[in-house]
PDB file of C-alpha atoms in Angstrom:
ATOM      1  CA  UNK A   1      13.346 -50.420 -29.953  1.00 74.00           C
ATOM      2  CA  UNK A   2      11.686 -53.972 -29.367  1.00 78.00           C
ATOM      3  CA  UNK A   3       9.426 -53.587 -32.311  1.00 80.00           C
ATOM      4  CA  UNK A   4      12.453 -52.675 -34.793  1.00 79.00           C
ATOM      5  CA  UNK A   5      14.726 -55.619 -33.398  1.00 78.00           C
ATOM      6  CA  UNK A   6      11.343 -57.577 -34.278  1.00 79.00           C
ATOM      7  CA  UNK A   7      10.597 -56.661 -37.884  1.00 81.00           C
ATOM      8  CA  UNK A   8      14.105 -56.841 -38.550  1.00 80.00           C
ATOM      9  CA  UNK A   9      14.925 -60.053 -36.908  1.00 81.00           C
ATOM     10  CA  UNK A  10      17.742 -58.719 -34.595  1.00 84.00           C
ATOM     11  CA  UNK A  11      18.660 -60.125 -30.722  1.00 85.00           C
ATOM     12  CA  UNK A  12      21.083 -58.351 -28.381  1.00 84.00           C
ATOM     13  CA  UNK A  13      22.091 -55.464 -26.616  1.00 83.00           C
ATOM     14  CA  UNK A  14      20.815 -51.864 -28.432  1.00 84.00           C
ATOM     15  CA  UNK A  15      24.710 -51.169 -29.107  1.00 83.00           C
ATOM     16  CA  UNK A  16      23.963 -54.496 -31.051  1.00 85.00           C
ATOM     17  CA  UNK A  17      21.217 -53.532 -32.515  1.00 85.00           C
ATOM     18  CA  UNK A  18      21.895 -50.271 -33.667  1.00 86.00           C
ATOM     19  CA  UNK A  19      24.873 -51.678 -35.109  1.00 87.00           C
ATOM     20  CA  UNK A  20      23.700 -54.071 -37.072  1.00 84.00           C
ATOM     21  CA  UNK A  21      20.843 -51.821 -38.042  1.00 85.00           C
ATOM     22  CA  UNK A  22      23.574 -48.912 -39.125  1.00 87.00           C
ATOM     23  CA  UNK A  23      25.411 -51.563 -41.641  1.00 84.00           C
ATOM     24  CA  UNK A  24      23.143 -52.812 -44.411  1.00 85.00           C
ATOM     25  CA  UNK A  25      21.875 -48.750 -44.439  1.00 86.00           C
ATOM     26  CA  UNK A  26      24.789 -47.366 -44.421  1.00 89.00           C
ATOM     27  CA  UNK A  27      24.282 -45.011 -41.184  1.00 91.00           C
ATOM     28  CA  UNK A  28      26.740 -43.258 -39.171  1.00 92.00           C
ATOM     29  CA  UNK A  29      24.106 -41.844 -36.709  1.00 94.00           C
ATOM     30  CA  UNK A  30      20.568 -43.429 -35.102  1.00 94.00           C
ATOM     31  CA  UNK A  31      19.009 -41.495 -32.250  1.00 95.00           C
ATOM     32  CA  UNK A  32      16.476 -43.994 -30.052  1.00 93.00           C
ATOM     33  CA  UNK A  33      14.631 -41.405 -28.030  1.00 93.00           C
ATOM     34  CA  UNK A  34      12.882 -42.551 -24.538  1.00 92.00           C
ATOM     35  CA  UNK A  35      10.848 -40.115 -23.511  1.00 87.00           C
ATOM     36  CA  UNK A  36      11.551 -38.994 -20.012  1.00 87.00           C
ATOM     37  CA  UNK A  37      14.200 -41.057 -19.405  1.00 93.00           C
ATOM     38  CA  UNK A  38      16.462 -39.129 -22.076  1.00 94.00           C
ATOM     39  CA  UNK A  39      18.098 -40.957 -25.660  1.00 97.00           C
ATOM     40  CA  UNK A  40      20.797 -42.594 -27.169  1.00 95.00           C
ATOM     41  CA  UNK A  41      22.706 -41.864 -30.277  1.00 96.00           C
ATOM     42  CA  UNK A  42      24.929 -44.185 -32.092  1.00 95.00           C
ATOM     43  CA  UNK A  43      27.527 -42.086 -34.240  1.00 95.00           C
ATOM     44  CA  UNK A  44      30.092 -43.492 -36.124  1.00 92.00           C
ATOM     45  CA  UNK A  45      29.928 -46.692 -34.008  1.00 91.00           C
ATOM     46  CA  UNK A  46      29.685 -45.562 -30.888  1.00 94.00           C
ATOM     47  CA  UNK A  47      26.862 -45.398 -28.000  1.00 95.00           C
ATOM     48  CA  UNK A  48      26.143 -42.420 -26.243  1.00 97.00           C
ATOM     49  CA  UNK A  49      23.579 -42.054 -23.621  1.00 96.00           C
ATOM     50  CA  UNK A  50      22.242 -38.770 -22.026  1.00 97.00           C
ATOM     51  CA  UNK A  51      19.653 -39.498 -18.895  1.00 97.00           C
ATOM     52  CA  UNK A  52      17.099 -36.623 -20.523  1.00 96.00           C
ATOM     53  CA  UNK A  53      16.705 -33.190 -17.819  1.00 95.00           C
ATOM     54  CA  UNK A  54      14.212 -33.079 -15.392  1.00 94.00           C
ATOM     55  CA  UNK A  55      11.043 -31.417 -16.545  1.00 94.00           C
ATOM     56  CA  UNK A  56       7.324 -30.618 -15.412  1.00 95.00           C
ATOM     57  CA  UNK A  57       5.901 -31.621 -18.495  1.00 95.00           C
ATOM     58  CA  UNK A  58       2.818 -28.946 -19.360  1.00 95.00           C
ATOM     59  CA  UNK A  59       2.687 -30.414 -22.822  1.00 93.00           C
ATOM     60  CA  UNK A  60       4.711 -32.779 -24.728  1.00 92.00           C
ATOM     61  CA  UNK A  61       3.211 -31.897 -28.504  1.00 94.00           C
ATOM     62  CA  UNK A  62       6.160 -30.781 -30.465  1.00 94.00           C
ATOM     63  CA  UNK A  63       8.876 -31.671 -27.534  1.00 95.00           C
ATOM     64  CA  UNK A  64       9.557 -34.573 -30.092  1.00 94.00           C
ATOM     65  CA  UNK A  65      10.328 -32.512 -32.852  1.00 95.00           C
ATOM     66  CA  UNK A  66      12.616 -29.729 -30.890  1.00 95.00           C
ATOM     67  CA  UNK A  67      14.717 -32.466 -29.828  1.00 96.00           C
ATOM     68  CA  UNK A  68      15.399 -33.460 -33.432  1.00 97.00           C
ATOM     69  CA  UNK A  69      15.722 -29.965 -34.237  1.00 95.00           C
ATOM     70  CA  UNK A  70      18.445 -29.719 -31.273  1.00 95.00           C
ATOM     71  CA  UNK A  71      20.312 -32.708 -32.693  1.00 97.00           C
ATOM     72  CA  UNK A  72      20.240 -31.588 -36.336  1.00 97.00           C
ATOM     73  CA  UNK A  73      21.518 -28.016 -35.246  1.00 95.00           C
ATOM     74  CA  UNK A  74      24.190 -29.792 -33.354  1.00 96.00           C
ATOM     75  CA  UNK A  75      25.338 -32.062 -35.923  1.00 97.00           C
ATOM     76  CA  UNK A  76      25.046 -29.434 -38.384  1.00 97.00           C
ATOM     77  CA  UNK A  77      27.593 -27.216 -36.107  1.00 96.00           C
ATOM     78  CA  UNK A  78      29.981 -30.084 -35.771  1.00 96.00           C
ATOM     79  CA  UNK A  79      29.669 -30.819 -32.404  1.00 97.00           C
ATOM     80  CA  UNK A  80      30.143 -33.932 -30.417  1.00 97.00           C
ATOM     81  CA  UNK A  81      27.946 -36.304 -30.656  1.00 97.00           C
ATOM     82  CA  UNK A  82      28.033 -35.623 -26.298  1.00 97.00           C
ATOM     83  CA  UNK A  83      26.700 -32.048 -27.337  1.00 96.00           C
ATOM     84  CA  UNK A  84      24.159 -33.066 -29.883  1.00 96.00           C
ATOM     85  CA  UNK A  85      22.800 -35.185 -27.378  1.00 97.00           C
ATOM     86  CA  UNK A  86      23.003 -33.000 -24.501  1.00 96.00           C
ATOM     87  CA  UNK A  87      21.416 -30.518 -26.972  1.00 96.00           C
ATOM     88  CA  UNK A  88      18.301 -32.496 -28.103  1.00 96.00           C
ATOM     89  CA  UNK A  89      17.510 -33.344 -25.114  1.00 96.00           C
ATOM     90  CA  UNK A  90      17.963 -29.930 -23.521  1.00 96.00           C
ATOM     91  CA  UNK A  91      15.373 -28.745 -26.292  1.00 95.00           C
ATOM     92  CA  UNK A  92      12.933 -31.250 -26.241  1.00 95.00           C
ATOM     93  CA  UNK A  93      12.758 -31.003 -22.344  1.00 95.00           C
ATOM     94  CA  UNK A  94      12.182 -27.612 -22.575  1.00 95.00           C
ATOM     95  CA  UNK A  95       9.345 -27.775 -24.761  1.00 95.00           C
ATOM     96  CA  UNK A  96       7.612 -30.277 -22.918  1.00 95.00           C
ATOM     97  CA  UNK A  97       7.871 -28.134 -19.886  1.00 94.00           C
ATOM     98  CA  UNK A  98       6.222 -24.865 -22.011  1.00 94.00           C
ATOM     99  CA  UNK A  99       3.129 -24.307 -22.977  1.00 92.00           C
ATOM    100  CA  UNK A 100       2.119 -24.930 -26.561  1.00 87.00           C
ATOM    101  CA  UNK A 101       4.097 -27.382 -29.474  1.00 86.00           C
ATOM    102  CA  UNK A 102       5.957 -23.989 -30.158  1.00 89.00           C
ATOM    103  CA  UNK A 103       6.631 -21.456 -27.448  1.00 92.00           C
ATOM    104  CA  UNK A 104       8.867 -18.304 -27.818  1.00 90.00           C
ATOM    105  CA  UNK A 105      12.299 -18.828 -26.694  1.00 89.00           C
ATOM    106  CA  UNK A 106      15.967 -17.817 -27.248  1.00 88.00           C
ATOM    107  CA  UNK A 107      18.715 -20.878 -27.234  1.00 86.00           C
ATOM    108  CA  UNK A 108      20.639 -18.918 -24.486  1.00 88.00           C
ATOM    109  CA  UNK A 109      17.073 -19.672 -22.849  1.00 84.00           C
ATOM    110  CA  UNK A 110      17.191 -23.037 -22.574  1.00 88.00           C
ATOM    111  CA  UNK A 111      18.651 -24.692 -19.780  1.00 85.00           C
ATOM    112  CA  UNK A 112      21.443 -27.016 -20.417  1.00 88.00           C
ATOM    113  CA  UNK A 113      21.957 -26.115 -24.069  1.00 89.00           C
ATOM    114  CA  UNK A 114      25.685 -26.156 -25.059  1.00 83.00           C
ATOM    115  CA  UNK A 115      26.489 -27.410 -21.898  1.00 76.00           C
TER     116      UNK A 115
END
C-alpha cells in the first residue's frame, strides 16, 4: 500500500487512499490483501476489513490466487462485499494451509466459506 500511495503521490488513511485511487480509474472495487493478517476491499465507496482465518501455512504458492478466485466467484454471485471478503480469504487460507498451489477440494470443504 505504501509503495502505491508513493508512485501516485497520495497521503492519508487507506479509506483515503483507495478512494482517491478508485476516482480518476473509475473503480467501484480494490482489494489490498495482507497476507496473514487478512484484506480489505473498497466497494462502491466503502471499507471493509476481514482479519484473514487462522492457518498453518504448509505452502503459500497459489493461496494468492484462490483468494482472488474466492472474491471473483463472490462478486460474480452477487454477494456482499462482507461475503466476498469472508470468501477470499476463506480460500486463500485454505490453500496456504494445503499442500501444493492447487490441492483437491470441494467449496463445502473449506472452512468459513459462505459464512
Amino acid at each position: 500500500m505504501q509503495e502505491v500511495q508513493q508512485w501516485c503521490n497520495i497521503e492519508g488513511s487507506e479509506s483515503q487512499v483507495l478512494s482517491e485511487l478508485s476516482s480518476p480509474f473509475n473503480l467501484e472495487l480494490i482489494c489490498v490483501t495482507k497476507g496473514g493478517a487478512g484484506a480489505s476491499l473498497f466497494y462502491k465507496g466503502e471499507i471493509f476489513d476481514h482479519p484473514g482465518f487462522p492457518v498453518k501455512v504448509k505452502d503459500t504458492v497459489g493461496a494468492g490466487d484462490a483468494f482472488l478466485s474466492g472474491l471473483l466467484y463472490s462478486h460474480v454471485q452477487g454477494l456482499t462485499p462482507r461475503q466476498m471478503l469472508n470468501n477470499a480469504c476463506a480460500l486463500g487460507a485454505f490453500v496456504a494451509g494445503s499442500e501444493g498451489a492447487n490441492p483437491p477440494y470441494l467449496i463445502k470443504d473449506i472452512p468459513g466459506f459462505g459464512d
